[in-house]
Short mmCIF file of C-alpha atoms and ligand atoms in Angstrom, two decimals:
data_model
loop_
_atom_site.label_atom_id
_atom_site.label_comp_id
_atom_site.label_asym_id
_atom_site.label_seq_id
_atom_site.Cartn_x
_atom_site.Cartn_y
_atom_site.Cartn_z
CA MET A 849 112.23 104.26 111.35
CA ALA A 850 112.93 102.83 114.78
CA THR A 851 116.16 104.71 115.05
CA THR A 852 114.45 107.97 115.74
CA LEU A 853 112.54 106.67 118.70
CA PHE A 854 115.16 105.63 121.36
CA ARG A 855 118.60 106.61 120.26
CA ALA A 856 120.34 105.53 123.30
CA VAL A 857 118.68 102.21 124.29
CA PRO A 858 118.90 99.41 121.81
CA SER A 859 116.46 97.16 123.85
CA ALA A 860 113.80 99.81 124.02
CA ARG A 861 114.41 100.56 120.40
CA ALA A 862 113.75 97.00 119.53
CA ALA A 863 110.72 96.94 121.68
CA LEU A 864 109.21 99.92 119.89
CA ARG A 865 109.87 98.46 116.38
CA VAL A 866 106.70 98.14 114.35
CA GLY A 867 105.35 94.70 114.71
CA SER A 868 106.56 94.18 118.18
CA VAL A 869 104.96 97.06 120.06
CA LYS A 870 103.39 94.63 122.60
CA PRO A 871 106.33 94.62 125.17
CA ALA A 872 107.13 98.29 124.77
CA VAL A 873 105.64 99.73 127.89
CA ALA A 874 106.84 96.76 130.01
CA ALA A 875 110.32 97.19 128.48
CA LEU A 876 110.31 100.92 129.13
CA ALA A 877 109.27 100.36 132.72
CA SER A 878 112.05 97.88 133.48
CA THR A 879 114.99 99.06 131.46
CA SER A 880 115.02 102.14 129.52
CA PHE A 881 114.80 104.96 131.96
CA VAL A 882 118.37 105.38 132.53
CA ARG A 883 119.62 107.37 129.63
CA GLY A 884 116.93 106.59 126.93
CA LYS A 885 115.35 109.71 125.48
CA ALA A 886 112.41 109.39 123.25
CA THR A 887 112.47 111.65 120.29
CA LEU A 888 109.86 112.90 117.93
CA PRO A 889 110.05 110.85 114.71
CA ASP A 890 110.83 112.94 111.76
CA LEU A 891 108.10 112.51 109.10
CA THR A 892 110.57 112.57 106.32
CA SER A 893 112.48 109.48 107.51
CA ASN A 894 109.52 107.07 107.91
CA SER A 895 107.91 104.95 105.44
CA SER A 896 104.82 107.06 105.10
CA ARG A 897 106.94 109.42 102.99
CA LEU A 898 105.18 112.42 104.57
CA LEU A 899 107.26 115.42 104.35
CA SER A 900 107.97 117.52 107.49
CA ASP A 901 108.26 120.59 105.35
CA ASP A 902 104.98 119.71 103.52
CA TYR A 903 102.42 119.05 106.30
CA GLY A 904 99.83 119.71 103.61
CA ALA A 905 100.73 116.41 101.84
CA LEU A 906 97.43 114.79 103.02
CA GLU A 907 95.17 117.55 101.90
CA PRO A 908 92.31 117.80 101.23
CA TYR A 909 91.59 114.87 103.56
CA ILE A 910 93.65 116.10 106.50
CA SER A 911 94.63 119.75 106.47
CA GLY A 912 98.21 120.93 106.73
CA LYS A 913 97.35 122.89 109.90
CA ILE A 914 96.10 119.79 111.62
CA MET A 915 99.10 117.74 110.56
CA GLU A 916 101.46 120.38 111.83
CA LEU A 917 99.85 120.87 115.21
CA HIS A 918 99.30 117.11 115.61
CA HIS A 919 102.94 116.20 114.86
CA LYS A 920 104.92 119.11 116.17
CA ASN A 921 102.81 119.95 119.31
CA HIS A 922 100.63 117.00 120.34
CA HIS A 923 103.03 114.22 119.55
CA GLN A 924 105.92 116.22 120.94
CA THR A 925 103.95 116.62 124.23
CA TYR A 926 103.69 112.86 124.50
CA VAL A 927 107.36 112.50 123.83
CA ASN A 928 108.19 115.01 126.43
CA GLY A 929 105.72 113.37 128.90
CA LEU A 930 107.23 110.06 128.20
CA ASN A 931 110.74 111.27 128.89
CA SER A 932 109.60 112.96 132.04
CA ALA A 933 107.87 109.83 133.32
CA LEU A 934 110.80 107.66 132.54
CA GLU A 935 113.09 110.11 134.45
CA ARG A 936 110.87 110.25 137.46
CA ILE A 937 110.39 106.51 137.44
CA GLY A 938 114.14 106.07 137.20
CA GLU A 939 114.74 108.39 140.09
CA ALA A 940 112.16 106.67 142.32
CA THR A 941 113.58 103.25 141.49
CA GLU A 942 117.10 104.36 142.07
CA SER A 943 116.17 105.70 145.55
CA GLY A 944 114.43 102.42 146.26
CA ASN A 945 110.97 103.93 146.19
CA GLN A 946 109.07 101.22 144.31
CA SER A 947 105.70 102.44 145.33
CA LYS A 948 106.37 105.85 144.07
CA ALA A 949 107.59 104.38 140.80
CA ALA A 950 104.38 102.38 140.59
CA THR A 951 102.20 105.47 140.97
CA LEU A 952 103.90 106.97 137.94
CA ALA A 953 102.83 104.00 135.78
CA PRO A 954 99.69 105.70 134.45
CA LEU A 955 101.79 108.50 133.10
CA LEU A 956 104.16 106.08 131.47
CA ASN A 957 101.18 104.23 129.87
CA PHE A 958 99.56 107.46 128.70
CA HIS A 959 102.53 109.25 127.29
CA GLY A 960 104.33 106.12 126.11
CA GLY A 961 101.13 104.95 124.53
CA GLY A 962 100.72 108.37 122.94
CA HIS A 963 104.21 108.19 121.43
CA ILE A 964 103.72 104.64 120.10
CA ASN A 965 100.29 105.22 118.76
CA HIS A 966 101.24 108.49 116.93
CA THR A 967 104.45 106.93 115.52
CA LEU A 968 102.45 104.05 114.11
CA PHE A 969 99.68 106.48 112.79
CA TRP A 970 102.17 108.65 110.70
CA GLU A 971 103.60 105.60 109.18
CA ASN A 972 100.20 104.11 108.16
CA LEU A 973 99.25 107.28 106.32
CA ALA A 974 100.46 108.56 102.97
CA PRO A 975 99.48 111.13 100.37
CA GLY A 976 97.18 109.90 97.65
CA ASN A 977 99.87 110.21 94.98
CA LYS A 978 102.29 108.17 97.08
CA ASP A 979 100.84 104.87 98.29
CA GLY A 980 97.82 106.47 100.03
CA GLY A 981 94.25 105.32 99.45
CA GLY A 982 93.12 102.70 97.03
CA GLU A 983 92.57 99.17 98.24
CA PRO A 984 94.87 96.60 99.77
CA ASP A 985 96.10 93.78 97.53
CA GLY A 986 98.05 90.55 97.76
CA ALA A 987 98.30 88.68 101.06
CA LEU A 988 96.79 91.57 102.92
CA LYS A 989 93.72 91.65 100.61
CA SER A 990 93.29 87.85 101.12
CA ALA A 991 93.53 88.09 104.85
CA ILE A 992 90.96 90.93 104.84
CA ASP A 993 88.61 88.99 102.59
CA ARG A 994 89.00 85.84 104.75
CA ASN A 995 88.31 87.74 108.05
CA PHE A 996 85.81 90.34 107.16
CA GLY A 997 84.26 89.14 103.84
CA SER A 998 85.33 92.16 101.94
CA PHE A 999 87.33 95.39 102.09
CA LYS A 1000 84.10 97.26 102.18
CA SER A 1001 82.95 95.41 105.12
CA LEU A 1002 86.25 95.95 106.92
CA GLN A 1003 85.83 99.69 106.31
CA ASN A 1004 82.28 99.58 107.71
CA GLN A 1005 83.45 97.83 110.89
CA VAL A 1006 86.30 100.34 111.34
CA ASN A 1007 84.02 103.33 110.84
CA THR A 1008 81.43 101.90 113.24
CA ALA A 1009 84.09 101.21 115.86
CA LEU A 1010 85.43 104.82 115.43
CA ALA A 1011 81.93 106.38 115.72
CA GLY A 1012 81.30 104.28 118.89
CA ILE A 1013 84.25 105.58 120.81
CA GLN A 1014 82.95 107.41 123.85
CA GLY A 1015 85.52 110.05 124.40
CA SER A 1016 89.06 109.99 123.15
CA GLY A 1017 90.67 106.98 121.67
CA TRP A 1018 91.86 104.98 118.73
CA ALA A 1019 90.52 102.25 116.43
CA TRP A 1020 92.92 99.60 115.21
CA LEU A 1021 93.07 96.80 112.74
CA VAL A 1022 95.06 94.17 114.51
CA LYS A 1023 96.29 90.70 114.09
CA ASP A 1024 95.49 88.38 116.93
CA LYS A 1025 98.65 86.24 117.06
CA ALA A 1026 97.01 83.51 119.19
CA ALA A 1027 94.04 83.05 116.88
CA GLY A 1028 95.70 84.10 113.68
CA THR A 1029 92.86 86.28 112.81
CA LEU A 1030 92.44 89.91 112.00
CA GLN A 1031 90.20 92.09 114.23
CA VAL A 1032 88.97 95.59 114.62
CA VAL A 1033 89.52 96.87 118.23
CA THR A 1034 89.33 100.26 120.00
CA ARG A 1035 91.44 101.64 122.71
CA ALA A 1036 90.61 104.51 125.09
CA ASN A 1037 92.64 107.56 125.39
CA GLN A 1038 96.32 106.60 124.56
CA ASP A 1039 96.27 102.97 125.69
CA PRO A 1040 98.50 101.10 123.33
CA VAL A 1041 97.62 97.83 121.63
CA THR A 1042 99.16 95.11 123.63
CA GLY A 1043 98.98 91.40 124.42
CA ASN A 1044 98.35 89.03 121.57
CA TYR A 1045 97.29 91.91 119.34
CA VAL A 1046 99.76 93.24 116.77
CA PRO A 1047 98.75 96.68 115.52
CA LEU A 1048 98.42 96.80 111.70
CA LEU A 1049 96.54 100.01 111.01
CA GLY A 1050 95.57 102.77 113.53
CA ILE A 1051 93.18 105.68 113.21
CA ASP A 1052 93.35 108.48 115.75
CA ALA A 1053 89.81 109.36 116.93
CA TRP A 1054 90.87 112.19 119.38
CA GLU A 1055 89.09 115.42 118.52
CA HIS A 1056 92.48 117.08 117.85
CA ALA A 1057 92.97 114.76 114.93
CA TYR A 1058 90.09 116.39 112.96
CA TYR A 1059 88.45 119.21 114.76
CA LEU A 1060 90.00 122.24 112.93
CA GLN A 1061 88.73 120.84 109.62
CA TYR A 1062 85.70 118.72 110.49
CA GLN A 1063 84.48 120.17 113.84
CA ASN A 1064 81.66 117.99 115.11
CA ARG A 1065 81.24 116.15 111.77
CA LYS A 1066 83.63 113.40 112.75
CA ALA A 1067 81.85 110.79 110.46
CA GLU A 1068 83.32 112.94 107.54
CA TYR A 1069 86.80 112.58 108.89
CA PHE A 1070 86.34 108.80 109.37
CA SER A 1071 85.22 108.44 105.69
CA ALA A 1072 87.86 110.84 104.34
CA ILE A 1073 90.87 109.18 105.95
CA TRP A 1074 90.57 106.06 103.77
CA ASN A 1075 91.88 108.23 101.04
CA VAL A 1076 95.25 108.46 102.70
CA ILE A 1077 95.75 105.02 104.28
CA ASN A 1078 99.26 103.58 103.42
CA TRP A 1079 98.34 99.88 102.61
CA LYS A 1080 102.08 99.19 101.88
CA THR A 1081 102.77 99.84 105.52
CA VAL A 1082 99.83 97.82 106.66
CA ALA A 1083 100.96 94.92 104.47
CA SER A 1084 104.41 95.01 105.75
CA ARG A 1085 103.29 95.03 109.33
CA LEU A 1086 101.08 91.92 108.57
CA GLU A 1087 104.15 90.23 106.94
CA LYS A 1088 106.10 90.76 110.16
CA ALA A 1089 103.27 89.98 112.57
CA MET B 297 54.90 103.00 128.13
CA ALA B 298 55.98 106.47 127.33
CA THR B 299 59.26 108.21 128.10
CA VAL B 300 60.05 111.85 128.44
CA THR B 301 61.91 113.42 125.55
CA TYR B 302 64.64 115.87 126.56
CA LYS B 303 65.10 119.13 124.78
CA LEU B 304 68.25 121.40 124.36
CA PRO B 305 68.08 124.07 127.11
CA PRO B 306 68.58 127.48 125.60
CA LEU B 307 71.99 129.03 126.28
CA PRO B 308 71.37 131.50 129.26
CA TYR B 309 73.37 134.29 127.36
CA PRO B 310 74.30 135.12 123.79
CA TYR B 311 76.77 132.97 121.98
CA ASP B 312 79.45 135.64 121.96
CA ALA B 313 78.89 136.70 125.66
CA LEU B 314 81.83 134.68 126.96
CA GLU B 315 84.38 136.33 124.55
CA PRO B 316 87.29 136.59 124.67
CA SER B 317 87.49 133.60 127.16
CA ILE B 318 85.51 131.38 124.88
CA SER B 319 84.75 132.26 121.26
CA LYS B 320 81.34 132.58 119.69
CA GLN B 321 82.15 129.90 117.20
CA ILE B 322 83.03 127.36 120.00
CA MET B 323 79.87 128.17 121.89
CA GLU B 324 77.66 127.82 118.72
CA LEU B 325 79.17 124.43 117.88
CA HIS B 326 79.31 123.23 121.46
CA HIS B 327 75.72 124.08 122.32
CA ASP B 328 73.87 123.58 119.03
CA LYS B 329 75.74 120.57 117.70
CA HIS B 330 77.67 118.68 120.49
CA HIS B 331 75.08 119.05 123.18
CA GLN B 332 72.22 118.51 120.87
CA THR B 333 73.87 115.22 119.63
CA TYR B 334 73.98 113.95 123.19
CA ILE B 335 70.31 114.76 123.69
CA THR B 336 69.33 113.26 120.37
CA ASN B 337 71.21 110.01 121.19
CA LEU B 338 69.94 109.97 124.79
CA ASN B 339 66.25 110.17 123.60
CA LYS B 340 66.87 107.39 121.23
CA ALA B 341 68.34 105.19 123.88
CA LEU B 342 65.66 105.88 126.41
CA GLU B 343 63.04 105.13 123.88
CA ALA B 344 64.60 101.87 123.03
CA SER B 345 65.14 101.01 126.61
CA VAL B 346 61.53 101.69 127.59
CA ALA B 347 60.20 99.80 124.73
CA ALA B 348 62.37 96.78 125.59
CA THR B 349 61.47 97.02 129.26
CA ALA B 350 57.85 97.15 128.50
CA SER B 351 58.02 93.98 126.46
CA GLY B 352 60.03 92.15 128.96
CA ASN B 353 63.29 92.16 126.86
CA LEU B 354 65.68 92.81 129.67
CA HIS B 355 68.62 91.93 127.39
CA ASP B 356 67.66 94.69 124.92
CA ALA B 357 67.11 97.09 127.76
CA ALA B 358 70.45 96.39 129.32
CA ALA B 359 72.07 96.81 126.01
CA GLN B 360 71.04 100.53 125.99
CA LEU B 361 72.64 101.30 129.33
CA PRO B 362 75.96 102.41 128.09
CA ALA B 363 74.32 104.84 125.59
CA ILE B 364 72.03 106.19 128.36
CA ARG B 365 74.98 106.65 130.71
CA PHE B 366 77.16 108.33 128.12
CA ASN B 367 74.59 110.55 126.41
CA GLY B 368 72.64 111.16 129.53
CA GLY B 369 75.77 112.21 131.22
CA GLY B 370 76.68 114.43 128.25
CA HIS B 371 73.29 116.08 128.49
CA ILE B 372 73.48 116.63 132.40
CA ASN B 373 77.19 117.89 132.20
CA HIS B 374 76.61 120.38 129.42
CA SER B 375 73.28 121.64 130.96
CA LEU B 376 75.12 122.33 134.25
CA PHE B 377 78.13 123.78 132.43
CA TRP B 378 76.19 126.46 130.52
CA GLU B 379 74.54 127.59 133.77
CA ASN B 380 77.95 127.78 135.69
CA LEU B 381 79.39 130.15 133.13
CA SER B 382 78.54 133.76 132.85
CA PRO B 383 79.76 136.81 130.87
CA ALA B 384 82.78 138.31 132.70
CA SER B 385 81.10 141.72 132.90
CA SER B 386 78.11 140.35 134.89
CA PRO B 387 77.98 140.63 138.69
CA ASP B 388 77.39 136.90 138.70
CA ALA B 389 81.00 136.40 137.58
CA GLN B 390 82.29 138.00 140.71
CA TRP B 391 83.76 135.84 143.46
CA SER B 392 81.80 138.00 145.91
CA ALA B 393 78.57 136.62 144.42
CA ALA B 394 79.27 133.37 146.44
CA PRO B 395 79.69 134.42 150.09
CA LYS B 396 78.95 131.02 151.71
CA LEU B 397 80.82 128.94 149.13
CA GLN B 398 83.70 131.48 149.44
CA ALA B 399 83.95 130.80 153.15
CA ALA B 400 83.99 126.98 152.53
CA ILE B 401 86.62 127.31 149.73
CA ASN B 402 88.75 129.42 151.98
CA SER B 403 88.62 127.03 154.86
CA THR B 404 89.24 124.06 152.52
CA TRP B 405 92.06 125.26 150.33
CA GLY B 406 93.21 128.42 152.22
CA SER B 407 92.38 130.90 149.43
CA LEU B 408 90.72 131.29 146.00
CA ASP B 409 94.05 131.27 144.34
CA LYS B 410 95.11 128.02 146.01
CA PHE B 411 91.81 126.46 145.06
CA LYS B 412 92.29 127.63 141.45
CA ALA B 413 95.75 126.09 141.33
CA ALA B 414 94.40 122.78 142.70
CA PHE B 415 91.44 122.70 140.34
CA GLY B 416 93.67 123.76 137.37
CA SER B 417 96.15 120.99 137.96
CA ALA B 418 93.36 118.45 138.23
CA LEU B 419 91.86 119.68 134.93
CA LEU B 420 95.28 119.60 133.17
CA GLY B 421 95.94 116.07 134.49
CA ILE B 422 92.94 114.55 132.81
CA GLN B 423 94.16 111.87 130.30
CA GLY B 424 91.86 112.07 127.41
CA SER B 425 88.41 113.56 127.37
CA GLY B 426 86.56 114.50 130.60
CA TRP B 427 85.39 116.92 133.10
CA GLY B 428 86.63 118.51 136.32
CA TRP B 429 84.10 119.37 139.06
CA LEU B 430 84.04 121.28 142.30
CA VAL B 431 81.61 119.15 144.30
CA LYS B 432 79.94 119.17 147.66
CA GLU B 433 79.82 115.82 149.39
CA ALA B 434 76.07 115.28 150.09
CA GLU B 435 76.73 113.59 153.57
CA THR B 436 79.38 115.78 155.00
CA ASN B 437 79.02 119.02 153.00
CA GLN B 438 82.76 118.97 152.40
CA LEU B 439 84.15 120.43 149.23
CA ARG B 440 86.24 118.22 146.88
CA ILE B 441 87.63 118.51 143.32
CA VAL B 442 86.94 115.48 141.21
CA THR B 443 87.76 114.63 137.55
CA LEU B 444 85.59 112.25 135.50
CA ALA B 445 86.34 110.68 132.26
CA ASN B 446 84.34 111.16 129.17
CA GLN B 447 80.68 111.99 130.05
CA GLU B 448 80.52 110.45 133.49
CA ALA B 449 78.35 112.76 135.62
CA VAL B 450 78.26 113.85 139.22
CA VAL B 451 75.06 112.08 140.26
CA VAL B 452 75.98 109.75 143.15
CA GLY B 453 76.97 110.94 146.54
CA ASP B 454 78.08 114.42 145.48
CA ILE B 455 76.43 117.60 144.44
CA PRO B 456 78.06 119.22 141.41
CA LEU B 457 78.84 122.92 141.87
CA ILE B 458 81.22 124.04 139.10
CA GLY B 459 82.05 121.95 136.09
CA VAL B 460 84.67 122.55 133.41
CA ASP B 461 84.52 120.67 130.14
CA MET B 462 88.07 119.40 129.20
CA TRP B 463 87.02 117.75 125.90
CA GLU B 464 89.15 119.16 123.07
CA HIS B 465 85.87 120.38 121.40
CA ALA B 466 85.46 122.84 124.31
CA TYR B 467 88.55 124.88 123.46
CA TYR B 468 90.39 123.51 120.39
CA LEU B 469 89.15 126.11 117.67
CA GLN B 470 90.54 128.90 119.88
CA TYR B 471 93.30 127.54 122.01
CA LEU B 472 94.55 124.51 119.88
CA ASN B 473 96.87 122.47 121.97
CA GLY B 474 97.23 125.18 124.57
CA LYS B 475 94.68 123.88 127.05
CA ALA B 476 96.42 125.58 130.03
CA ALA B 477 95.43 129.02 128.57
CA TYR B 478 91.75 127.84 128.30
CA VAL B 479 91.84 126.78 131.93
CA ASP B 480 93.28 130.21 132.90
CA ASN B 481 90.73 132.09 131.05
CA ILE B 482 87.75 130.14 132.10
CA TRP B 483 88.06 131.62 135.63
CA LYS B 484 86.97 135.00 134.23
CA VAL B 485 83.60 133.49 133.15
CA ILE B 486 82.69 131.31 136.09
CA ASN B 487 79.12 131.94 137.37
CA TRP B 488 79.73 132.29 141.09
CA LYS B 489 76.13 133.11 141.73
CA THR B 490 75.19 129.72 140.24
CA ALA B 491 77.80 127.89 142.22
CA GLU B 492 76.59 129.53 145.44
CA ALA B 493 72.98 128.48 144.57
CA ARG B 494 74.05 124.84 143.96
CA TYR B 495 76.03 124.89 147.21
CA THR B 496 72.90 125.98 149.23
CA GLU B 497 69.88 124.56 147.46
CA SER B 498 68.44 121.05 147.29
CA ARG B 499 69.70 118.31 145.04
CA ASP B 500 66.67 118.47 142.93
CA ASP B 501 67.08 122.17 142.46
CA VAL B 502 70.68 121.74 141.16
CA PHE B 503 69.34 119.58 138.32
CA LYS B 504 66.15 121.50 137.58
CA VAL B 505 67.38 122.66 134.22
CA LEU B 506 66.84 119.07 132.97
CA LYS B 507 63.15 118.90 133.95
CA ALA B 508 62.58 122.32 132.66
CA ASN B 509 63.50 121.23 129.24
CA ILE B 510 61.35 118.20 128.50
FE1 LIG C 557 96.58 112.37 118.17
FE1 LIG C 558 81.47 119.42 125.62
#
């Protein structure tokens, strides 16, 4: 899947690979602005097996209209914003204007984070008849039981975290590489998961992720989305973490 | 110890009065559901905070502060927002309804169009949920444009004059991801008369809608 992200820059491509998202923004800032163009990942080519010509694949839990706007418009806007930030940072850096480059860092964080987060999100979703929903098993299940007591209790923690976000943001199930534990964390706006945390499962809590279908009833979206979580993706991220 | 309980201020015009700039469906959800939720959660947090304070449990009182700030800000912001909007056909929506503010805007930005452009680009630059405000600095009376994240409110140092809600719930059902069109269209329903009043009246008067709905 990583091939769709940064066609021209192998180092940035590696940085964006799932399981090693941590250095992505730093890597982008230092190396990839020259000719690297981020592109919108094609939903057909990633492990979520969502189909770009079938945005309705996650219905009735997430409507086709939401998926289409979310992927084709919102994610595309982050991709465009990321490319524009990279270009402007590149120009500022080339002309020796480091302070100008630094003032552009928030744009890089926001749009780069938006691109990373949505890319991970599409992959950790799947239709109910193709890997979506159900419960985790194997090593992932053991890790969840060990860290949260039960799958049910993980779900409760994630739903509480999602409901508690004040504004736009994301909730993530992450692995803390230093502690070796799994945790639930939230991030504001498009801040990506970084540092010791490896993102395993992300849920978009921006209003655009659910508003056309659920309006102000966001708790219904948070409980519905469990029906389309791709546990295979989550398990494979844990394996590589 | 008792605390006041805040109530949802009635919308000062019918739900469909801002069409076509803002749809009736958005106004209904925004006012009856979103704004009400901030008030409900604010009242809960205030009650818990007052009870904890009264029994000397500072740690429990302090734990309520983020909820008071967020939901209290949500209540303040939305209450001011409804008042600084007006049906486009009303005389209140005319720029000429704000003579003193008009002079100040012209001397600060050069013209109404330049002010709109500056305000619009501030609104579109918000990363995530938040608000844009035209404010008057309390000390200097100077005008400024500020943006605030989430439900932070203009309550320290500045007087809020015109607020625009840039949360996605404020426009999504009608404008989808086209938030620039929402920003363009909201100018038609700005209540310049309210803005003028806030520019000239006392700080307590600016916020009087809150006390009027207890
Ligand atoms: Fe999103
Ligand atoms: Fe709002």
